[in-house]
Amino acid sequence: MNVRYARKGLASLAVAAVALVMAGCGAEEKPKADKPAATTAPSQETQSGQPQENSEQPTEVVAVLKGQKGIELAINSAERDAGGFLTVKGRLRNTSDAVRAIPPQTSGDETEVVKHGTSLGGATLVDSVGKKRYYVLRDTDGRPLTTIGLDTLGPGKSTAVFMQFPAPPASTTDVSFQLPTFEPATLKLS
């Protein structure tokens, strides 16, 4: 008899979960009046969660880090937000004439981060004045708050990437950005 009630409860839970998912799928976001709706913009991720290669270039580049075998990271911004985070955005680019694998060292060496695939989880910010090192944030499951699923880049291809860190104090205006296998670069924080 308890099994029958448990099955009914499980079935009710499944129906409720499906209803919630369907309700969320029906929500539409209205475009803002000052921005036209982008209907043909390419997706940054494929259905498998892999970043999609994209050669579209943002206009501003604040730093370029040279990596191995023609892989470069062009950083476009390092901005603080009201929540106490600092987000670094850029493009990972293959400047060579051959397909290149993203070095697995970019994920860092923490077991919890590495198990989620190749990422930029090994990135750090170093505040030499405040004598602190800031690591990429992780969620409660240990996934780094950065672009994950990086695999290879074709010749001349690039992909948008991001990394999120705890924000250094407002008095810190410059940090050294470091990513394994890449040259370090100094970033001005906004």
mmCIF file with all atom_site columns, C-alpha atoms in Angstrom:
data_model
loop_
_atom_site.group_PDB
_atom_site.id
_atom_site.type_symbol
_atom_site.label_atom_id
_atom_site.label_alt_id
_atom_site.label_comp_id
_atom_site.label_asym_id
_atom_site.label_entity_id
_atom_site.label_seq_id
_atom_site.pdbx_PDB_ins_code
_atom_site.Cartn_x
_atom_site.Cartn_y
_atom_site.Cartn_z
_atom_site.occupancy
_atom_site.B_iso_or_equiv
_atom_site.pdbx_formal_charge
_atom_site.auth_seq_id
_atom_site.auth_comp_id
_atom_site.auth_asym_id
_atom_site.auth_atom_id
_atom_site.pdbx_PDB_model_num
ATOM 1   C CA . MET A 1 1   ? 0.000  0.000  0.000   1.00 0.00 ? 1   MET A CA 1
ATOM 2   C CA . ASN A 1 2   ? 2.854  2.432  0.791   1.00 0.00 ? 2   ASN A CA 1
ATOM 3   C CA . VAL A 1 3   ? 4.372  1.658  -2.594  1.00 0.00 ? 3   VAL A CA 1
ATOM 4   C CA . ARG A 1 4   ? 1.157  2.711  -4.339  1.00 0.00 ? 4   ARG A CA 1
ATOM 5   C CA . TYR A 1 5   ? 1.132  6.076  -2.523  1.00 0.00 ? 5   TYR A CA 1
ATOM 6   C CA . ALA A 1 6   ? 4.816  6.557  -3.291  1.00 0.00 ? 6   ALA A CA 1
ATOM 7   C CA . ARG A 1 7   ? 4.164  5.922  -6.999  1.00 0.00 ? 7   ARG A CA 1
ATOM 8   C CA . LYS A 1 8   ? 1.252  8.375  -6.999  1.00 0.00 ? 8   LYS A CA 1
ATOM 9   C CA . GLY A 1 9   ? 3.437  10.984 -5.303  1.00 0.00 ? 9   GLY A CA 1
ATOM 10  C CA . LEU A 1 10  ? 6.238  10.388 -7.811  1.00 0.00 ? 10  LEU A CA 1
ATOM 11  C CA . ALA A 1 11  ? 3.817  10.663 -10.717 1.00 0.00 ? 11  ALA A CA 1
ATOM 12  C CA . SER A 1 12  ? 2.397  13.917 -9.298  1.00 0.00 ? 12  SER A CA 1
ATOM 13  C CA . LEU A 1 13  ? 5.908  15.291 -8.882  1.00 0.00 ? 13  LEU A CA 1
ATOM 14  C CA . ALA A 1 14  ? 6.782  14.407 -12.491 1.00 0.00 ? 14  ALA A CA 1
ATOM 15  C CA . VAL A 1 15  ? 3.613  16.085 -13.806 1.00 0.00 ? 15  VAL A CA 1
ATOM 16  C CA . ALA A 1 16  ? 4.334  19.206 -11.737 1.00 0.00 ? 16  ALA A CA 1
ATOM 17  C CA . ALA A 1 17  ? 7.935  19.350 -13.007 1.00 0.00 ? 17  ALA A CA 1
ATOM 18  C CA . VAL A 1 18  ? 6.799  19.077 -16.635 1.00 0.00 ? 18  VAL A CA 1
ATOM 19  C CA . ALA A 1 19  ? 4.200  21.801 -16.057 1.00 0.00 ? 19  ALA A CA 1
ATOM 20  C CA . LEU A 1 20  ? 6.838  24.129 -14.592 1.00 0.00 ? 20  LEU A CA 1
ATOM 21  C CA . VAL A 1 21  ? 9.209  23.506 -17.491 1.00 0.00 ? 21  VAL A CA 1
ATOM 22  C CA . MET A 1 22  ? 6.447  24.118 -20.027 1.00 0.00 ? 22  MET A CA 1
ATOM 23  C CA . ALA A 1 23  ? 5.389  27.314 -18.248 1.00 0.00 ? 23  ALA A CA 1
ATOM 24  C CA . GLY A 1 24  ? 8.984  28.587 -18.402 1.00 0.00 ? 24  GLY A CA 1
ATOM 25  C CA . CYS A 1 25  ? 9.268  27.764 -22.112 1.00 0.00 ? 25  CYS A CA 1
ATOM 26  C CA . GLY A 1 26  ? 6.264  29.903 -22.943 1.00 0.00 ? 26  GLY A CA 1
ATOM 27  C CA . ALA A 1 27  ? 7.724  33.072 -21.456 1.00 0.00 ? 27  ALA A CA 1
ATOM 28  C CA . GLU A 1 28  ? 8.866  35.592 -24.009 1.00 0.00 ? 28  GLU A CA 1
ATOM 29  C CA . GLU A 1 29  ? 11.258 38.448 -23.448 1.00 0.00 ? 29  GLU A CA 1
ATOM 30  C CA . LYS A 1 30  ? 10.160 41.650 -25.129 1.00 0.00 ? 30  LYS A CA 1
ATOM 31  C CA . PRO A 1 31  ? 12.908 43.563 -26.957 1.00 0.00 ? 31  PRO A CA 1
ATOM 32  C CA . LYS A 1 32  ? 13.754 46.969 -25.507 1.00 0.00 ? 32  LYS A CA 1
ATOM 33  C CA . ALA A 1 33  ? 12.476 49.927 -27.486 1.00 0.00 ? 33  ALA A CA 1
ATOM 34  C CA . ASP A 1 34  ? 15.954 51.449 -27.958 1.00 0.00 ? 34  ASP A CA 1
ATOM 35  C CA . LYS A 1 35  ? 17.499 48.241 -29.342 1.00 0.00 ? 35  LYS A CA 1
ATOM 36  C CA . PRO A 1 36  ? 16.254 46.377 -32.421 1.00 0.00 ? 36  PRO A CA 1
ATOM 37  C CA . ALA A 1 37  ? 15.565 42.695 -31.940 1.00 0.00 ? 37  ALA A CA 1
ATOM 38  C CA . ALA A 1 38  ? 18.383 40.520 -33.250 1.00 0.00 ? 38  ALA A CA 1
ATOM 39  C CA . THR A 1 39  ? 16.832 37.689 -35.191 1.00 0.00 ? 39  THR A CA 1
ATOM 40  C CA . THR A 1 40  ? 19.833 36.470 -37.171 1.00 0.00 ? 40  THR A CA 1
ATOM 41  C CA . ALA A 1 41  ? 22.558 36.626 -34.516 1.00 0.00 ? 41  ALA A CA 1
ATOM 42  C CA . PRO A 1 42  ? 24.528 33.374 -34.334 1.00 0.00 ? 42  PRO A CA 1
ATOM 43  C CA . SER A 1 43  ? 24.283 31.357 -31.143 1.00 0.00 ? 43  SER A CA 1
ATOM 44  C CA . GLN A 1 44  ? 27.426 31.241 -29.004 1.00 0.00 ? 44  GLN A CA 1
ATOM 45  C CA . GLU A 1 45  ? 26.844 27.593 -28.098 1.00 0.00 ? 45  GLU A CA 1
ATOM 46  C CA . THR A 1 46  ? 25.723 24.562 -30.021 1.00 0.00 ? 46  THR A CA 1
ATOM 47  C CA . GLN A 1 47  ? 23.083 22.222 -28.649 1.00 0.00 ? 47  GLN A CA 1
ATOM 48  C CA . SER A 1 48  ? 25.802 20.099 -27.029 1.00 0.00 ? 48  SER A CA 1
ATOM 49  C CA . GLY A 1 49  ? 26.937 23.084 -24.945 1.00 0.00 ? 49  GLY A CA 1
ATOM 50  C CA . GLN A 1 50  ? 30.140 23.431 -26.979 1.00 0.00 ? 50  GLN A CA 1
ATOM 51  C CA . PRO A 1 51  ? 31.188 26.984 -27.864 1.00 0.00 ? 51  PRO A CA 1
ATOM 52  C CA . GLN A 1 52  ? 30.497 27.795 -31.474 1.00 0.00 ? 52  GLN A CA 1
ATOM 53  C CA . GLU A 1 53  ? 33.389 29.159 -33.505 1.00 0.00 ? 53  GLU A CA 1
ATOM 54  C CA . ASN A 1 54  ? 32.679 32.674 -34.621 1.00 0.00 ? 54  ASN A CA 1
ATOM 55  C CA . SER A 1 55  ? 34.939 35.094 -36.440 1.00 0.00 ? 55  SER A CA 1
ATOM 56  C CA . GLU A 1 56  ? 32.983 38.251 -35.524 1.00 0.00 ? 56  GLU A CA 1
ATOM 57  C CA . GLN A 1 57  ? 35.326 40.685 -33.765 1.00 0.00 ? 57  GLN A CA 1
ATOM 58  C CA . PRO A 1 58  ? 34.424 43.116 -30.966 1.00 0.00 ? 58  PRO A CA 1
ATOM 59  C CA . THR A 1 59  ? 35.888 46.565 -31.597 1.00 0.00 ? 59  THR A CA 1
ATOM 60  C CA . GLU A 1 60  ? 37.860 47.274 -28.401 1.00 0.00 ? 60  GLU A CA 1
ATOM 61  C CA . VAL A 1 61  ? 40.816 45.150 -27.293 1.00 0.00 ? 61  VAL A CA 1
ATOM 62  C CA . VAL A 1 62  ? 42.441 46.022 -23.957 1.00 0.00 ? 62  VAL A CA 1
ATOM 63  C CA . ALA A 1 63  ? 45.073 43.252 -23.953 1.00 0.00 ? 63  ALA A CA 1
ATOM 64  C CA . VAL A 1 64  ? 46.260 40.357 -26.114 1.00 0.00 ? 64  VAL A CA 1
ATOM 65  C CA . LEU A 1 65  ? 47.845 37.314 -24.478 1.00 0.00 ? 65  LEU A CA 1
ATOM 66  C CA . LYS A 1 66  ? 49.960 35.060 -26.684 1.00 0.00 ? 66  LYS A CA 1
ATOM 67  C CA . GLY A 1 67  ? 49.625 31.341 -26.074 1.00 0.00 ? 67  GLY A CA 1
ATOM 68  C CA . GLN A 1 68  ? 51.162 28.242 -27.607 1.00 0.00 ? 68  GLN A CA 1
ATOM 69  C CA . LYS A 1 69  ? 51.058 27.334 -31.318 1.00 0.00 ? 69  LYS A CA 1
ATOM 70  C CA . GLY A 1 70  ? 49.220 30.453 -32.476 1.00 0.00 ? 70  GLY A CA 1
ATOM 71  C CA . ILE A 1 71  ? 46.448 30.525 -29.854 1.00 0.00 ? 71  ILE A CA 1
ATOM 72  C CA . GLU A 1 72  ? 45.756 34.042 -28.545 1.00 0.00 ? 72  GLU A CA 1
ATOM 73  C CA . LEU A 1 73  ? 43.346 35.524 -26.025 1.00 0.00 ? 73  LEU A CA 1
ATOM 74  C CA . ALA A 1 74  ? 42.172 39.050 -26.861 1.00 0.00 ? 74  ALA A CA 1
ATOM 75  C CA . ILE A 1 75  ? 40.587 40.636 -23.783 1.00 0.00 ? 75  ILE A CA 1
ATOM 76  C CA . ASN A 1 76  ? 37.844 43.142 -24.564 1.00 0.00 ? 76  ASN A CA 1
ATOM 77  C CA . SER A 1 77  ? 36.742 44.163 -21.060 1.00 0.00 ? 77  SER A CA 1
ATOM 78  C CA . ALA A 1 78  ? 37.308 43.692 -17.329 1.00 0.00 ? 78  ALA A CA 1
ATOM 79  C CA . GLU A 1 79  ? 34.263 45.182 -15.620 1.00 0.00 ? 79  GLU A CA 1
ATOM 80  C CA . ARG A 1 80  ? 33.012 45.190 -12.055 1.00 0.00 ? 80  ARG A CA 1
ATOM 81  C CA . ASP A 1 81  ? 29.304 44.735 -11.415 1.00 0.00 ? 81  ASP A CA 1
ATOM 82  C CA . ALA A 1 82  ? 27.061 45.736 -8.526  1.00 0.00 ? 82  ALA A CA 1
ATOM 83  C CA . GLY A 1 83  ? 27.026 42.183 -7.133  1.00 0.00 ? 83  GLY A CA 1
ATOM 84  C CA . GLY A 1 84  ? 30.717 42.292 -6.170  1.00 0.00 ? 84  GLY A CA 1
ATOM 85  C CA . PHE A 1 85  ? 32.000 40.372 -9.190  1.00 0.00 ? 85  PHE A CA 1
ATOM 86  C CA . LEU A 1 86  ? 34.459 41.189 -11.940 1.00 0.00 ? 86  LEU A CA 1
ATOM 87  C CA . THR A 1 87  ? 33.794 39.751 -15.388 1.00 0.00 ? 87  THR A CA 1
ATOM 88  C CA . VAL A 1 88  ? 36.535 39.449 -17.990 1.00 0.00 ? 88  VAL A CA 1
ATOM 89  C CA . LYS A 1 89  ? 35.309 39.034 -21.579 1.00 0.00 ? 89  LYS A CA 1
ATOM 90  C CA . GLY A 1 90  ? 37.292 38.340 -24.705 1.00 0.00 ? 90  GLY A CA 1
ATOM 91  C CA . ARG A 1 91  ? 37.905 36.118 -27.720 1.00 0.00 ? 91  ARG A CA 1
ATOM 92  C CA . LEU A 1 92  ? 40.042 33.022 -27.923 1.00 0.00 ? 92  LEU A CA 1
ATOM 93  C CA . ARG A 1 93  ? 41.570 32.991 -31.406 1.00 0.00 ? 93  ARG A CA 1
ATOM 94  C CA . ASN A 1 94  ? 43.621 30.596 -33.528 1.00 0.00 ? 94  ASN A CA 1
ATOM 95  C CA . THR A 1 95  ? 46.060 32.683 -35.589 1.00 0.00 ? 95  THR A CA 1
ATOM 96  C CA . SER A 1 96  ? 47.761 29.631 -37.118 1.00 0.00 ? 96  SER A CA 1
ATOM 97  C CA . ASP A 1 97  ? 46.974 27.821 -40.362 1.00 0.00 ? 97  ASP A CA 1
ATOM 98  C CA . ALA A 1 98  ? 46.104 24.511 -38.657 1.00 0.00 ? 98  ALA A CA 1
ATOM 99  C CA . VAL A 1 99  ? 43.440 23.240 -36.254 1.00 0.00 ? 99  VAL A CA 1
ATOM 100 C CA . ARG A 1 100 ? 44.680 23.760 -32.694 1.00 0.00 ? 100 ARG A CA 1
ATOM 101 C CA . ALA A 1 101 ? 43.547 22.134 -29.455 1.00 0.00 ? 101 ALA A CA 1
ATOM 102 C CA . ILE A 1 102 ? 42.913 24.403 -26.487 1.00 0.00 ? 102 ILE A CA 1
ATOM 103 C CA . PRO A 1 103 ? 45.600 23.415 -23.944 1.00 0.00 ? 103 PRO A CA 1
ATOM 104 C CA . PRO A 1 104 ? 44.080 21.417 -21.067 1.00 0.00 ? 104 PRO A CA 1
ATOM 105 C CA . GLN A 1 105 ? 46.277 23.409 -18.644 1.00 0.00 ? 105 GLN A CA 1
ATOM 106 C CA . THR A 1 106 ? 43.929 26.391 -19.112 1.00 0.00 ? 106 THR A CA 1
ATOM 107 C CA . SER A 1 107 ? 41.459 24.542 -16.867 1.00 0.00 ? 107 SER A CA 1
ATOM 108 C CA . GLY A 1 108 ? 43.918 24.692 -13.971 1.00 0.00 ? 108 GLY A CA 1
ATOM 109 C CA . ASP A 1 109 ? 44.730 21.719 -11.792 1.00 0.00 ? 109 ASP A CA 1
ATOM 110 C CA . GLU A 1 110 ? 41.838 21.633 -9.319  1.00 0.00 ? 110 GLU A CA 1
ATOM 111 C CA . THR A 1 111 ? 40.129 18.239 -9.620  1.00 0.00 ? 111 THR A CA 1
ATOM 112 C CA . GLU A 1 112 ? 36.663 19.724 -9.094  1.00 0.00 ? 112 GLU A CA 1
ATOM 113 C CA . VAL A 1 113 ? 37.136 22.155 -12.015 1.00 0.00 ? 113 VAL A CA 1
ATOM 114 C CA . VAL A 1 114 ? 38.967 19.766 -14.366 1.00 0.00 ? 114 VAL A CA 1
ATOM 115 C CA . LYS A 1 115 ? 36.187 17.162 -14.210 1.00 0.00 ? 115 LYS A CA 1
ATOM 116 C CA . HIS A 1 116 ? 33.859 19.617 -16.014 1.00 0.00 ? 116 HIS A CA 1
ATOM 117 C CA . GLY A 1 117 ? 35.999 19.670 -19.168 1.00 0.00 ? 117 GLY A CA 1
ATOM 118 C CA . THR A 1 118 ? 38.419 22.079 -20.746 1.00 0.00 ? 118 THR A CA 1
ATOM 119 C CA . SER A 1 119 ? 37.718 25.624 -19.596 1.00 0.00 ? 119 SER A CA 1
ATOM 120 C CA . LEU A 1 120 ? 39.505 28.807 -18.584 1.00 0.00 ? 120 LEU A CA 1
ATOM 121 C CA . GLY A 1 121 ? 39.129 27.823 -14.915 1.00 0.00 ? 121 GLY A CA 1
ATOM 122 C CA . GLY A 1 122 ? 42.880 28.171 -14.324 1.00 0.00 ? 122 GLY A CA 1
ATOM 123 C CA . ALA A 1 123 ? 42.781 31.948 -14.863 1.00 0.00 ? 123 ALA A CA 1
ATOM 124 C CA . THR A 1 124 ? 43.769 34.216 -11.981 1.00 0.00 ? 124 THR A CA 1
ATOM 125 C CA . LEU A 1 125 ? 43.954 37.930 -11.257 1.00 0.00 ? 125 LEU A CA 1
ATOM 126 C CA . VAL A 1 126 ? 46.895 39.130 -9.173  1.00 0.00 ? 126 VAL A CA 1
ATOM 127 C CA . ASP A 1 127 ? 46.635 42.369 -7.206  1.00 0.00 ? 127 ASP A CA 1
ATOM 128 C CA . SER A 1 128 ? 50.288 43.107 -6.444  1.00 0.00 ? 128 SER A CA 1
ATOM 129 C CA . VAL A 1 129 ? 49.481 46.212 -4.367  1.00 0.00 ? 129 VAL A CA 1
ATOM 130 C CA . GLY A 1 130 ? 46.908 44.416 -2.197  1.00 0.00 ? 130 GLY A CA 1
ATOM 131 C CA . LYS A 1 131 ? 49.009 41.215 -2.296  1.00 0.00 ? 131 LYS A CA 1
ATOM 132 C CA . LYS A 1 132 ? 46.063 39.007 -3.273  1.00 0.00 ? 132 LYS A CA 1
ATOM 133 C CA . ARG A 1 133 ? 45.334 36.457 -5.960  1.00 0.00 ? 133 ARG A CA 1
ATOM 134 C CA . TYR A 1 134 ? 41.766 36.023 -7.220  1.00 0.00 ? 134 TYR A CA 1
ATOM 135 C CA . TYR A 1 135 ? 40.630 32.733 -8.769  1.00 0.00 ? 135 TYR A CA 1
ATOM 136 C CA . VAL A 1 136 ? 37.754 32.091 -11.192 1.00 0.00 ? 136 VAL A CA 1
ATOM 137 C CA . LEU A 1 137 ? 34.564 31.617 -9.182  1.00 0.00 ? 137 LEU A CA 1
ATOM 138 C CA . ARG A 1 138 ? 32.884 28.197 -8.990  1.00 0.00 ? 138 ARG A CA 1
ATOM 139 C CA . ASP A 1 139 ? 29.242 27.267 -8.603  1.00 0.00 ? 139 ASP A CA 1
ATOM 140 C CA . THR A 1 140 ? 27.979 24.885 -5.926  1.00 0.00 ? 140 THR A CA 1
ATOM 141 C CA . ASP A 1 141 ? 28.728 21.885 -8.174  1.00 0.00 ? 141 ASP A CA 1
ATOM 142 C CA . GLY A 1 142 ? 32.345 22.965 -8.691  1.00 0.00 ? 142 GLY A CA 1
ATOM 143 C CA . ARG A 1 143 ? 31.844 24.207 -12.271 1.00 0.00 ? 143 ARG A CA 1
ATOM 144 C CA . PRO A 1 144 ? 33.980 27.266 -13.010 1.00 0.00 ? 144 PRO A CA 1
ATOM 145 C CA . LEU A 1 145 ? 32.093 30.438 -13.885 1.00 0.00 ? 145 LEU A CA 1
ATOM 146 C CA . THR A 1 146 ? 33.823 30.667 -17.223 1.00 0.00 ? 146 THR A CA 1
ATOM 147 C CA . THR A 1 147 ? 33.423 29.376 -20.728 1.00 0.00 ? 147 THR A CA 1
ATOM 148 C CA . ILE A 1 148 ? 33.563 25.564 -20.589 1.00 0.00 ? 148 ILE A CA 1
ATOM 149 C CA . GLY A 1 149 ? 33.648 22.807 -23.199 1.00 0.00 ? 149 GLY A CA 1
ATOM 150 C CA . LEU A 1 150 ? 36.552 24.328 -25.112 1.00 0.00 ? 150 LEU A CA 1
ATOM 151 C CA . ASP A 1 151 ? 38.037 21.811 -27.505 1.00 0.00 ? 151 ASP A CA 1
ATOM 152 C CA . THR A 1 152 ? 39.678 22.966 -30.726 1.00 0.00 ? 152 THR A CA 1
ATOM 153 C CA . LEU A 1 153 ? 39.731 26.026 -32.955 1.00 0.00 ? 153 LEU A CA 1
ATOM 154 C CA . GLY A 1 154 ? 40.054 25.859 -36.713 1.00 0.00 ? 154 GLY A CA 1
ATOM 155 C CA . PRO A 1 155 ? 42.600 27.988 -38.567 1.00 0.00 ? 155 PRO A CA 1
ATOM 156 C CA . GLY A 1 156 ? 41.732 31.674 -38.322 1.00 0.00 ? 156 GLY A CA 1
ATOM 157 C CA . LYS A 1 157 ? 38.672 30.951 -36.123 1.00 0.00 ? 157 LYS A CA 1
ATOM 158 C CA . SER A 1 158 ? 37.756 32.498 -32.774 1.00 0.00 ? 158 SER A CA 1
ATOM 159 C CA . THR A 1 159 ? 35.175 32.079 -30.040 1.00 0.00 ? 159 THR A CA 1
ATOM 160 C CA . ALA A 1 160 ? 33.831 34.447 -27.380 1.00 0.00 ? 160 ALA A CA 1
ATOM 161 C CA . VAL A 1 161 ? 34.881 33.615 -23.809 1.00 0.00 ? 161 VAL A CA 1
ATOM 162 C CA . PHE A 1 162 ? 34.276 34.978 -20.317 1.00 0.00 ? 162 PHE A CA 1
ATOM 163 C CA . MET A 1 163 ? 35.607 34.465 -16.790 1.00 0.00 ? 163 MET A CA 1
ATOM 164 C CA . GLN A 1 164 ? 34.057 35.707 -13.546 1.00 0.00 ? 164 GLN A CA 1
ATOM 165 C CA . PHE A 1 165 ? 36.094 36.557 -10.438 1.00 0.00 ? 165 PHE A CA 1
ATOM 166 C CA . PRO A 1 166 ? 35.410 38.096 -7.046  1.00 0.00 ? 166 PRO A CA 1
ATOM 167 C CA . ALA A 1 167 ? 35.944 41.845 -7.546  1.00 0.00 ? 167 ALA A CA 1
ATOM 168 C CA . PRO A 1 168 ? 39.068 43.341 -5.988  1.00 0.00 ? 168 PRO A CA 1
ATOM 169 C CA . PRO A 1 169 ? 38.532 46.422 -3.777  1.00 0.00 ? 169 PRO A CA 1
ATOM 170 C CA . ALA A 1 170 ? 37.531 49.641 -5.559  1.00 0.00 ? 170 ALA A CA 1
ATOM 171 C CA . SER A 1 171 ? 40.980 51.071 -4.764  1.00 0.00 ? 171 SER A CA 1
ATOM 172 C CA . THR A 1 172 ? 42.559 48.402 -7.009  1.00 0.00 ? 172 THR A CA 1
ATOM 173 C CA . THR A 1 173 ? 42.716 49.770 -10.552 1.00 0.00 ? 173 THR A CA 1
ATOM 174 C CA . ASP A 1 174 ? 45.261 47.403 -12.163 1.00 0.00 ? 174 ASP A CA 1
ATOM 175 C CA . VAL A 1 175 ? 45.644 43.624 -11.930 1.00 0.00 ? 175 VAL A CA 1
ATOM 176 C CA . SER A 1 176 ? 47.837 41.077 -13.662 1.00 0.00 ? 176 SER A CA 1
ATOM 177 C CA . PHE A 1 177 ? 45.720 38.582 -15.605 1.00 0.00 ? 177 PHE A CA 1
ATOM 178 C CA . GLN A 1 178 ? 47.288 35.126 -15.777 1.00 0.00 ? 178 GLN A CA 1
ATOM 179 C CA . LEU A 1 179 ? 46.162 32.030 -17.685 1.00 0.00 ? 179 LEU A CA 1
ATOM 180 C CA . PRO A 1 180 ? 48.267 28.838 -17.846 1.00 0.00 ? 180 PRO A CA 1
ATOM 181 C CA . THR A 1 181 ? 50.257 28.520 -21.125 1.00 0.00 ? 181 THR A CA 1
ATOM 182 C CA . PHE A 1 182 ? 49.661 32.223 -21.961 1.00 0.00 ? 182 PHE A CA 1
ATOM 183 C CA . GLU A 1 183 ? 51.786 35.313 -21.330 1.00 0.00 ? 183 GLU A CA 1
ATOM 184 C CA . PRO A 1 184 ? 50.436 37.471 -18.467 1.00 0.00 ? 184 PRO A CA 1
ATOM 185 C CA . ALA A 1 185 ? 48.910 40.898 -19.142 1.00 0.00 ? 185 ALA A CA 1
ATOM 186 C CA . THR A 1 186 ? 48.034 43.935 -17.051 1.00 0.00 ? 186 THR A CA 1
ATOM 187 C CA . LEU A 1 187 ? 44.345 44.882 -17.046 1.00 0.00 ? 187 LEU A CA 1
ATOM 188 C CA . LYS A 1 188 ? 42.816 48.219 -16.084 1.00 0.00 ? 188 LYS A CA 1
ATOM 189 C CA . LEU A 1 189 ? 39.605 47.616 -14.135 1.00 0.00 ? 189 LEU A CA 1
ATOM 190 C CA . SER A 1 190 ? 36.422 49.579 -14.743 1.00 0.00 ? 190 SER A CA 1
#
